[in-house]
Short mmCIF file of C-alpha atoms and ligand atoms in Angstrom, two decimals:
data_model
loop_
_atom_site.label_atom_id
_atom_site.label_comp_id
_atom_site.label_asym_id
_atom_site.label_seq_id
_atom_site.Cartn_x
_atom_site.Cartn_y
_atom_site.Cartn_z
CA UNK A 5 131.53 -76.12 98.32
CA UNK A 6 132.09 -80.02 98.65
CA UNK A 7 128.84 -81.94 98.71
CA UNK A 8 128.80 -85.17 100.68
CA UNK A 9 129.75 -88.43 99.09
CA UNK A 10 128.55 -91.80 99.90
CA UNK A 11 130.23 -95.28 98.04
CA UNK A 12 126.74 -96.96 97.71
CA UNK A 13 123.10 -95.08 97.71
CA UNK A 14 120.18 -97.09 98.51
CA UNK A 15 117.29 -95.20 97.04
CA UNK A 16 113.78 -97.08 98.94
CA UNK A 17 114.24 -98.09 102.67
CA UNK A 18 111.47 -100.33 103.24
CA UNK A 19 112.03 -104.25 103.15
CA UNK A 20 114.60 -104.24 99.41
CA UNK A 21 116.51 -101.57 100.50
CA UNK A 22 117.06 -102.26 104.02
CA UNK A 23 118.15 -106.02 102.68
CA UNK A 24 120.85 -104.62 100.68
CA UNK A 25 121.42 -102.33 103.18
CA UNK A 26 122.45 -104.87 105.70
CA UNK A 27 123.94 -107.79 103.65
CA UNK A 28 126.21 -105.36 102.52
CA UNK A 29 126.83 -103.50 106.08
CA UNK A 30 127.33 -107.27 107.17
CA UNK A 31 130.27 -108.09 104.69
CA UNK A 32 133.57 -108.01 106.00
CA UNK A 33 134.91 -107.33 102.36
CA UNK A 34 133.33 -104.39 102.31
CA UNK A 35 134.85 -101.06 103.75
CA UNK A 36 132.99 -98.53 102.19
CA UNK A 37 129.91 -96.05 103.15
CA UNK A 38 126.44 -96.27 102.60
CA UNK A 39 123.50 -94.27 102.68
CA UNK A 40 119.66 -95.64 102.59
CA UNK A 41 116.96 -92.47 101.74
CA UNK A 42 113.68 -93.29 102.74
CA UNK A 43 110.99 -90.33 101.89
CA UNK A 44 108.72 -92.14 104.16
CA UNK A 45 110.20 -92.63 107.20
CA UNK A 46 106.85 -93.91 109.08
CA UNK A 47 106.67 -96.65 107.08
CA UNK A 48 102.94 -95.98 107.23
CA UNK A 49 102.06 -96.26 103.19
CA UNK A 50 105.23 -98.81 102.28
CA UNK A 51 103.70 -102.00 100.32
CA UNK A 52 105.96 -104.25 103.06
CA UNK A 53 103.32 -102.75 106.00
CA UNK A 54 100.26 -103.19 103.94
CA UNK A 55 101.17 -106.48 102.19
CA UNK A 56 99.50 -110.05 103.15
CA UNK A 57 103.03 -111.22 104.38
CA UNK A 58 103.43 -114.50 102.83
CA UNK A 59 106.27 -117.21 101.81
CA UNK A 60 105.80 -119.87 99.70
CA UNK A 61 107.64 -122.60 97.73
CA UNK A 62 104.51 -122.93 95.03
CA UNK A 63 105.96 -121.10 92.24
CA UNK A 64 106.42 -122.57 88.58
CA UNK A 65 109.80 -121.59 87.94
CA UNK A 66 113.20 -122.55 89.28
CA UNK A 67 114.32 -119.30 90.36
CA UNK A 68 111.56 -118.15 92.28
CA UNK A 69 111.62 -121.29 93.94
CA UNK A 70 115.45 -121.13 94.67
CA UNK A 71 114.79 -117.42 95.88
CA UNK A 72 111.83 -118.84 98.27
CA UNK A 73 114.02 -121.77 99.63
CA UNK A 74 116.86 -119.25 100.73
CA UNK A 75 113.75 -117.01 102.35
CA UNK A 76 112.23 -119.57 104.42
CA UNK A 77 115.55 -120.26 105.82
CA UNK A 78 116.73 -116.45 106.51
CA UNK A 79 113.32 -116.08 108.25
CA UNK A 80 113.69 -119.29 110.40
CA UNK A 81 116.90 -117.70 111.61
CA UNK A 82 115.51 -114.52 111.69
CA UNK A 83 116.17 -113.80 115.25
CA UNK A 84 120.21 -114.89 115.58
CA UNK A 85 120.89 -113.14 111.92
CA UNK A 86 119.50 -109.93 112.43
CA UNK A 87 120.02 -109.26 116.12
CA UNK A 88 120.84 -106.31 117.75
CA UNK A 89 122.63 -106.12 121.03
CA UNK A 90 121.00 -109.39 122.61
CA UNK A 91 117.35 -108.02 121.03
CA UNK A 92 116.02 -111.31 118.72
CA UNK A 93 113.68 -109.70 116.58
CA UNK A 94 110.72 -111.90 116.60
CA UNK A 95 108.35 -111.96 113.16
CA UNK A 96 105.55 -114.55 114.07
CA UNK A 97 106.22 -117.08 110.94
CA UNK A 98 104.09 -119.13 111.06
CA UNK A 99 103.85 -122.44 108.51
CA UNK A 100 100.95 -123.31 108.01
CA UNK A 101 101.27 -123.67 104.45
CA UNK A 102 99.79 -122.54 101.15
CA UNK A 103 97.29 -124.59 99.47
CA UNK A 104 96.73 -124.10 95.73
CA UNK A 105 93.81 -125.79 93.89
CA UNK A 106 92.95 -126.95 90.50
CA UNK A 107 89.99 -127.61 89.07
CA UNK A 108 90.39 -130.44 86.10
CA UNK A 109 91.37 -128.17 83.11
CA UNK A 110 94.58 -127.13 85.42
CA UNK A 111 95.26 -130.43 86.67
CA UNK A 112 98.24 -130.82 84.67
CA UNK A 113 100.46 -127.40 85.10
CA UNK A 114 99.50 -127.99 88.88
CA UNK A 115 101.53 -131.77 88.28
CA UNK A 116 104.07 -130.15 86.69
CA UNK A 117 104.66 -127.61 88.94
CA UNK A 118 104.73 -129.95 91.88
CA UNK A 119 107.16 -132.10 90.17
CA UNK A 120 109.12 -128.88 89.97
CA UNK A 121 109.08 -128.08 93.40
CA UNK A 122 109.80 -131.59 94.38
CA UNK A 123 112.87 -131.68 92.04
CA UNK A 124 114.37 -128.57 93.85
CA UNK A 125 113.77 -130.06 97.45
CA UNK A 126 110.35 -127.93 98.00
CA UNK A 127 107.97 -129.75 100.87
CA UNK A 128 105.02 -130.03 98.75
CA UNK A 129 102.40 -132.47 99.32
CA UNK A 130 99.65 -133.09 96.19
CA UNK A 131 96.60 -134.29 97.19
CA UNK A 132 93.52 -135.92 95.01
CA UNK A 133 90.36 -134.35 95.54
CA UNK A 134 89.03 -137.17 98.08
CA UNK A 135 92.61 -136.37 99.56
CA UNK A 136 91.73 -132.56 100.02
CA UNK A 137 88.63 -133.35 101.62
CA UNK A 138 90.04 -135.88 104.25
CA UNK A 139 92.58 -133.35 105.39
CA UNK A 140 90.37 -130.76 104.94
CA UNK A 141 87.27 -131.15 105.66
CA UNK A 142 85.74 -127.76 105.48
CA UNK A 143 86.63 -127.27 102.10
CA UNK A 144 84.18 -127.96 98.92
CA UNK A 145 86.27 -130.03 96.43
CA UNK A 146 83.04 -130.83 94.10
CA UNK A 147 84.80 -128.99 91.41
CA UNK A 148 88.29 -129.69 92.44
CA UNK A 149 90.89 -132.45 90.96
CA UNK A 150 93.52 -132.11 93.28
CA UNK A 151 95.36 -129.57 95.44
CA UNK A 152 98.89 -129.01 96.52
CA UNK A 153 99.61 -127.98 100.49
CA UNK A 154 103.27 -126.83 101.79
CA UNK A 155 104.06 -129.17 104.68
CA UNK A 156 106.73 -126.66 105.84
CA UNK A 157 108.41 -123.96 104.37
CA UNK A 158 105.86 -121.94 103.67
CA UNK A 159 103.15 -119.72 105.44
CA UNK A 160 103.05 -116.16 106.92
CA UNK A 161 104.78 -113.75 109.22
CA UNK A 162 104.94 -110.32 110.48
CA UNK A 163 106.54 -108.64 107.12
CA UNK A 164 106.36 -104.72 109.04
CA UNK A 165 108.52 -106.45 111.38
CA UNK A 166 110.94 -107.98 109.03
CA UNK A 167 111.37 -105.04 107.58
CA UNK A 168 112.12 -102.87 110.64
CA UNK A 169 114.39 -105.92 111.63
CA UNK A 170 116.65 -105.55 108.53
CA UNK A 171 116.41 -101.64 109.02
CA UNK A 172 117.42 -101.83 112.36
CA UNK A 173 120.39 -104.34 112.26
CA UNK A 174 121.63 -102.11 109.21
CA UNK A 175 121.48 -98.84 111.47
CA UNK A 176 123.16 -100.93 114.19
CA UNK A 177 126.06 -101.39 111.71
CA UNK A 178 126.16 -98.06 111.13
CA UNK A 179 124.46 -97.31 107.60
CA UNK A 180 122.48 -93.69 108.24
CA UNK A 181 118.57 -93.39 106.94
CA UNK A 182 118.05 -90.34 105.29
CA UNK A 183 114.30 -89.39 106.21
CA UNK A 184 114.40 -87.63 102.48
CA UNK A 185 113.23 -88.40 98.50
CA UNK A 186 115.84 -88.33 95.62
CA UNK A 187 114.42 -85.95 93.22
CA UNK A 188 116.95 -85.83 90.83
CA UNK A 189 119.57 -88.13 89.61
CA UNK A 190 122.75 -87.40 87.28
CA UNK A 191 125.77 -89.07 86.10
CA UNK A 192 128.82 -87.06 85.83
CA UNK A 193 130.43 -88.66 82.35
CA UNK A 194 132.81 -91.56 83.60
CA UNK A 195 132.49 -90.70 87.46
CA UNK A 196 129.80 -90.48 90.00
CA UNK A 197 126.06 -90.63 90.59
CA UNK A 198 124.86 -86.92 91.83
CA UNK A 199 121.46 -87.47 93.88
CA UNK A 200 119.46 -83.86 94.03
CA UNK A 201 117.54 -84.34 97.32
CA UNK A 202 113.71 -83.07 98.54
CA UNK A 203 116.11 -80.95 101.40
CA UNK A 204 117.73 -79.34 98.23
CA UNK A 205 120.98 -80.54 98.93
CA UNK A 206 122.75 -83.06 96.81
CA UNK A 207 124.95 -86.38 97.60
CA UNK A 208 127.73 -87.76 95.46
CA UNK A 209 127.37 -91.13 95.15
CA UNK A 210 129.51 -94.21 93.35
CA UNK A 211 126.96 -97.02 93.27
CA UNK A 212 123.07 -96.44 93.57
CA UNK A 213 120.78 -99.08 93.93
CA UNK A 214 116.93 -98.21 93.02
CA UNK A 215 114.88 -99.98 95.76
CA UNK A 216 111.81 -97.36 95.82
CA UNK A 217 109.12 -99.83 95.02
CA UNK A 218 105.41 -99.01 93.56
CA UNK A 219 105.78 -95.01 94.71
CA UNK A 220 109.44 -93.92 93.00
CA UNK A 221 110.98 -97.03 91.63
CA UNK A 222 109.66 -95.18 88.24
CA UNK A 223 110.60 -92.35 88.40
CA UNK A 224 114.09 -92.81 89.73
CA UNK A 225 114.64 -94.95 86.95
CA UNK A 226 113.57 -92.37 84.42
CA UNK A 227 116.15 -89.94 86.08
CA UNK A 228 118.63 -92.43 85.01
CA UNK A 229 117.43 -92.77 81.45
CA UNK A 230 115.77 -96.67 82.04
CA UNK A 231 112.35 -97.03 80.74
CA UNK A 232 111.17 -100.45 81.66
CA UNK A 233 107.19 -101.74 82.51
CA UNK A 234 107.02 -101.03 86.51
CA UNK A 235 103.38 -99.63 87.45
CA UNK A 236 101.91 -99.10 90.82
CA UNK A 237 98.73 -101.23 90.97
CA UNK A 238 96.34 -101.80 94.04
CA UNK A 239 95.52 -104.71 95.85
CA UNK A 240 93.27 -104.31 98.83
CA UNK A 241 92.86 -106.81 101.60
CA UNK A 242 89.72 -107.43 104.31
CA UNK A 243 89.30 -109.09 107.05
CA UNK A 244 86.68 -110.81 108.37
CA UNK A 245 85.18 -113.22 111.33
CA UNK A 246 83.80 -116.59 111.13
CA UNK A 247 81.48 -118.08 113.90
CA UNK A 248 83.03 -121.45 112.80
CA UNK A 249 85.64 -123.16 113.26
CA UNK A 250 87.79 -123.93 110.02
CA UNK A 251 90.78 -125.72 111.41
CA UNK A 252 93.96 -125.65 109.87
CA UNK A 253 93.69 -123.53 107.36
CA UNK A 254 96.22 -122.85 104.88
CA UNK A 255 97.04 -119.77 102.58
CA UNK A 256 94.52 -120.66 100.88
CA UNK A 257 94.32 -120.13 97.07
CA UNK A 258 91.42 -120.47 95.06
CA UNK A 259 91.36 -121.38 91.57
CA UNK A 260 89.70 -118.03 90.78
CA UNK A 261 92.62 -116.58 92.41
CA UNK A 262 91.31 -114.93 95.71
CA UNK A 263 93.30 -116.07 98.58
CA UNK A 264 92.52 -116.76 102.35
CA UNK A 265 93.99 -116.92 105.66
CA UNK A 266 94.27 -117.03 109.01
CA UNK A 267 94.73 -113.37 110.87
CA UNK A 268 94.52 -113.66 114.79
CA UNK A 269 91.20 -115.13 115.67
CA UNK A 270 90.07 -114.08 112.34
CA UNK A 271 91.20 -114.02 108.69
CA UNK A 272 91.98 -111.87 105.60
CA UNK A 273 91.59 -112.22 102.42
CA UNK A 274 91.90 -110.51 98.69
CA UNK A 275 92.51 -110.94 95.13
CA UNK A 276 93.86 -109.16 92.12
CA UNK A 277 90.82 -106.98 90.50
CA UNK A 278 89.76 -108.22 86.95
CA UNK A 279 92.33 -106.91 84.46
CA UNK A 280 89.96 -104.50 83.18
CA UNK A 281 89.50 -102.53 86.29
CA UNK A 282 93.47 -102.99 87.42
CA UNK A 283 94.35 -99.36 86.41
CA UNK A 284 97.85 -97.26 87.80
CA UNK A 285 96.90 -96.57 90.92
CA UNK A 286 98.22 -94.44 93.92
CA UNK A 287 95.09 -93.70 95.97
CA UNK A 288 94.50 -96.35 98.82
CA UNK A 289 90.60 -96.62 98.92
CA UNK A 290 89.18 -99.29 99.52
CA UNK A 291 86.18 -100.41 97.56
CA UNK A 292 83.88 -102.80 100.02
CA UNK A 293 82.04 -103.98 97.36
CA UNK A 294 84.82 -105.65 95.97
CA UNK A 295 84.65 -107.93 99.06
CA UNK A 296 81.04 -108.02 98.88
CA UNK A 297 80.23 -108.74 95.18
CA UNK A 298 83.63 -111.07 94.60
CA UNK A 299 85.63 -111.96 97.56
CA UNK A 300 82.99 -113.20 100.08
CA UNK A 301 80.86 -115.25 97.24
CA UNK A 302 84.17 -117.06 96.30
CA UNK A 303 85.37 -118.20 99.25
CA UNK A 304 81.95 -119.15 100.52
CA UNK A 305 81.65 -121.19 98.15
CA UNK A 306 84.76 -122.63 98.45
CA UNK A 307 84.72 -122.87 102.51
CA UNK A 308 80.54 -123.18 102.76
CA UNK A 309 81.10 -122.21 106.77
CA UNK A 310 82.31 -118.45 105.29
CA UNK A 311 78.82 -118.14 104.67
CA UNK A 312 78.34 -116.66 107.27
CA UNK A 313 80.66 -114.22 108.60
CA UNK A 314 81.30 -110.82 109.63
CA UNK A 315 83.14 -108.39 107.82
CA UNK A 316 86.16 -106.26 109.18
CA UNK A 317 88.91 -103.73 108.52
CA UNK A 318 89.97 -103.38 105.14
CA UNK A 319 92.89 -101.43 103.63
CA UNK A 320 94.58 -101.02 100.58
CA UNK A 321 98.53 -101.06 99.50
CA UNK A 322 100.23 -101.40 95.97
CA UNK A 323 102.15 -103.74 94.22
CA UNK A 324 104.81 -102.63 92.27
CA UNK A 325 103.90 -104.52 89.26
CA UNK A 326 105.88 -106.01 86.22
CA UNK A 327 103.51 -105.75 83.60
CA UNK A 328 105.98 -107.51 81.14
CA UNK A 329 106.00 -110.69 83.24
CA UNK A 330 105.54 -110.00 86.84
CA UNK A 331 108.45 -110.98 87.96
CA UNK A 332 111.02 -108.47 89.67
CA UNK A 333 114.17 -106.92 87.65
CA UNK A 334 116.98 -107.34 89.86
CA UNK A 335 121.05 -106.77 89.36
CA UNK A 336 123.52 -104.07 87.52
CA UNK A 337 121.66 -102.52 84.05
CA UNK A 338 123.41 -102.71 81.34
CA UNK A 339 124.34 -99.53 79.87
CA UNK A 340 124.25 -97.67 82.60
CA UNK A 341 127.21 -97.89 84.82
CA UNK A 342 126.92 -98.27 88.73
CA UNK A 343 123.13 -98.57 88.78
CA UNK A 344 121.61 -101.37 90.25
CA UNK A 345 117.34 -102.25 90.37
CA UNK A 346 115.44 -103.93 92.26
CA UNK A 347 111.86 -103.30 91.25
CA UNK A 348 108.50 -104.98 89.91
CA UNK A 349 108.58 -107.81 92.18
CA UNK A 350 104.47 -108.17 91.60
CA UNK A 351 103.11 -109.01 95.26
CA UNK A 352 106.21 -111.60 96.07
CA UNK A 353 108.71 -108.69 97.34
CA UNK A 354 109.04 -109.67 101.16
CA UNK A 355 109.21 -113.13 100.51
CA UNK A 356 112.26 -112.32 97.78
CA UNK A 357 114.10 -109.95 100.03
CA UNK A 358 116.75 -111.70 101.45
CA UNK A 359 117.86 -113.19 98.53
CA UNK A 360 117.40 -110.57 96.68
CA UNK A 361 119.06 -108.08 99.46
CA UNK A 362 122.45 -111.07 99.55
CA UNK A 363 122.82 -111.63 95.61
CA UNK A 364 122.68 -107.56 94.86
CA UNK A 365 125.09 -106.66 97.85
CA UNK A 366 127.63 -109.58 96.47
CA UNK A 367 127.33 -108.07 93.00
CA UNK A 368 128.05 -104.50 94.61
CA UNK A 369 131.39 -105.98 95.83
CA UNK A 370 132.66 -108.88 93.77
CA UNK A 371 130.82 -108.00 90.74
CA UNK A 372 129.00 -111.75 90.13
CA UNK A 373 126.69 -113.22 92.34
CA UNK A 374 128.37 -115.77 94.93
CA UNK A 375 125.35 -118.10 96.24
CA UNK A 376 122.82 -117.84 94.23
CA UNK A 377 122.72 -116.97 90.98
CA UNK A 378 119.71 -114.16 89.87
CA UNK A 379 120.91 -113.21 86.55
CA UNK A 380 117.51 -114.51 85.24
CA UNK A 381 115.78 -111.73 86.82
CA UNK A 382 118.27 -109.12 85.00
CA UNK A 383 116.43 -106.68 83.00
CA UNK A 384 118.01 -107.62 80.19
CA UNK A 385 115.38 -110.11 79.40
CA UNK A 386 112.79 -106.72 78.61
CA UNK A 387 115.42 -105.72 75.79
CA UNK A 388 115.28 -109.60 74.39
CA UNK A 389 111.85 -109.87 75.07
CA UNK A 390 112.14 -113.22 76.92
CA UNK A 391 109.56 -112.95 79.56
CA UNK A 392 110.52 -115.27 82.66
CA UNK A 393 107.22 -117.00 82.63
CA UNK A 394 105.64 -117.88 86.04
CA UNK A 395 102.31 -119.39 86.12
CA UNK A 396 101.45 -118.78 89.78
CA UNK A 397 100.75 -115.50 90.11
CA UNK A 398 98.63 -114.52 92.62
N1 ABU B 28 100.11 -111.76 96.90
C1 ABU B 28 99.32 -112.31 97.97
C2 ABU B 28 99.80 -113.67 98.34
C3 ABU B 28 101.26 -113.73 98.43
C4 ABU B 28 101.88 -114.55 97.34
O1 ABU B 28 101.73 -114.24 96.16
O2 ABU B 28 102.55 -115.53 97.66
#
């Protein structure tokens, strides 16, 4: 019996998948089928529902700052680019900005990185301590140098509802979501992809494109004989109430690393658990006395009026982490013919789909990218061990 056949499978239908889904589905040089699977098709436990939903400019290398500049301006747009028969999908961006801070031993990588950012047309403002503490008052600079704040470009949004905005502009151009896992992957020598599916039928398939994030990415690239560093590691965020006011606030980013920000009337907050205690991880517990032991002492120190507060909701999600430099591998593999990844994107994925979704769908068709150029996040850099260093991790 003939199975089904599909020109492009897009394994992972949250935010990665459902960008390639559409910037290809939007191409009119492209006339050929595709197919997103999605074993979760509640969206319930997918990293883009449970991530802090962040965009900044206030990275360290070119490329993520390139990827970030596209972003901000795909989100601005959001509503004429992704509409859907007169429905503007609306995803609450607001920018407020990120603010990073050094303390003096990091004074000069935060220089350098602003000059960075500045070079590439980033709206960065660095500010000396005495700086910091005119615009913000709230904030405790005694062991600060300086800080750097986005004046635009940056800040926070609803990421479920980017996601479901990509999803549902791609379904409105007619690419089906198969509410199914891909168990099972196999090239026939010289031909197609065969994709065994949880339903126990099977797809043929000319191009797949591994989108499945921190719960499959792995293991679908296993099935096509790719070992590379991707691990699913948790991050849990809480949120909170203050009786005062802190005005303006910022994504705020300590020098420890835990981050702050507005939520609502409220905020939210979290950081990355010492490395020590960051084990593979798929359960999505939440351990309050992470907030209690490390987040809340940080930031009240850092914001004295967090001193007193009352704590919230919490939950828990996972990065699908890079452990060989946290960065995401994106493009074509080498060696292995008609199989694209898009994985490991460390906590930054939301913020890196659109570019991410446009440069893979123009590699699907023209076989380079056209706008911008994301051969530095190829995996071939694992094989050459050139890690694609980027200091702000957060
Ligand atoms: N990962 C939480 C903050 C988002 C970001 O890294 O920009």
């Amino acid at each position: 019996m003939a199975i089904a056949s599909v020109d492009v499978a897009i394994i992972g239908g949250a935010v990665i998948g459902s960008s390639v889904a559409y910037h290809l589905a939007q191409r009119n040089d492209f006339k050929g089928t595709i197919a997103v699977f999605e074993k979760d098709p509640s969206y319930q436990r997918c990293a883009s529902a449970l991530s802090a939903a962040s965009i900044r400019q206030q990275f360290s290398s070119s490329i993520n700052i390139d990827i970030s500049l596209h972003g901000i301006d795909f989100l601005r747009n959001i509503g004429e680019l992704l509409e859907v028969d007169g429905d503007k999908p609306r995803i609450d961006l607001v920018e407020a900005g990120y603010l990073f801070l050094a303390t003096t031993d990091k004074r000069s990588i935060l220089v350098e990185n602003h000059a960075l950012q500045q070079s590439k047309g980033a709206d960065i403002g660095f500010l000396e301590a005495h700086a910091l503490k005119a615009k913000f008052p709230w904030l405790n600079v005694s062991d600060l140098t300086a800080g750097c704040h986005g004046l635009s470009g940056e800040g926070w949004f609803d990421g479920y509802g980017l996601m479901q905005a990509f999803r549902r502009k791609a379904r409105s151009l007619g690419v089906p979501y198969e509410p199914v896992q891909v168990v099972h992957l196999e090239k026939i020598m010289g031909g197609s992809w065969i994709l065994t599916l949880s339903n126990g039928e099977q797809m043929e398939a000319g191009v797949v494109v591994n989108a499945a994030g921190a719960s499959g990415g792995m293991q679908i690239c296993l099935e096509a004989d790719l070992n590379i560093p991707i691990h699913s590691r948790k991050r849990m965020i809480f949120t909170f109430e203050c009786r005062e006011e802190v005005p303006n606030l910022p994504l705020l980013i300590d020098p420890s690393g835990t981050y702050v920000r507005p939520e609502g009337a409220g905020f939210i907050c979290g950081s990355a658990p010492a490395e020590a205690n960051d084990l593979d991880c798929f359960d999505y517990d939440v351990d309050y006395t992470f907030f209690e032991e490390h987040l809340w002492p940080t930031l009240a120190n850092r914001v004295p009026a967090f001193e007193a507060i009352k704590p919230g909701a919490a939950w828990a999600g996972h990065y699908d982490m890079n452990l060989f430099d946290h960065n995401a591998f994106v493009g074509p593999v080498p060696g292995i013919e008609d199989f694209y990844i898009a994985l490991g994107f460390s906590g930054h994925g939301l913020q890196q789909s659109p570019s991410v979704g446009r440069g893979i769908a123009e590699h699907i068709v023209t076989g380079h990218y056209e706008t911008l150029d994301l051969s530095e996040l190829g995996v071939e850099r694992l094989g050459r061990n050139k890690p694609l260093i980027e200091r702000n991790v957060v």
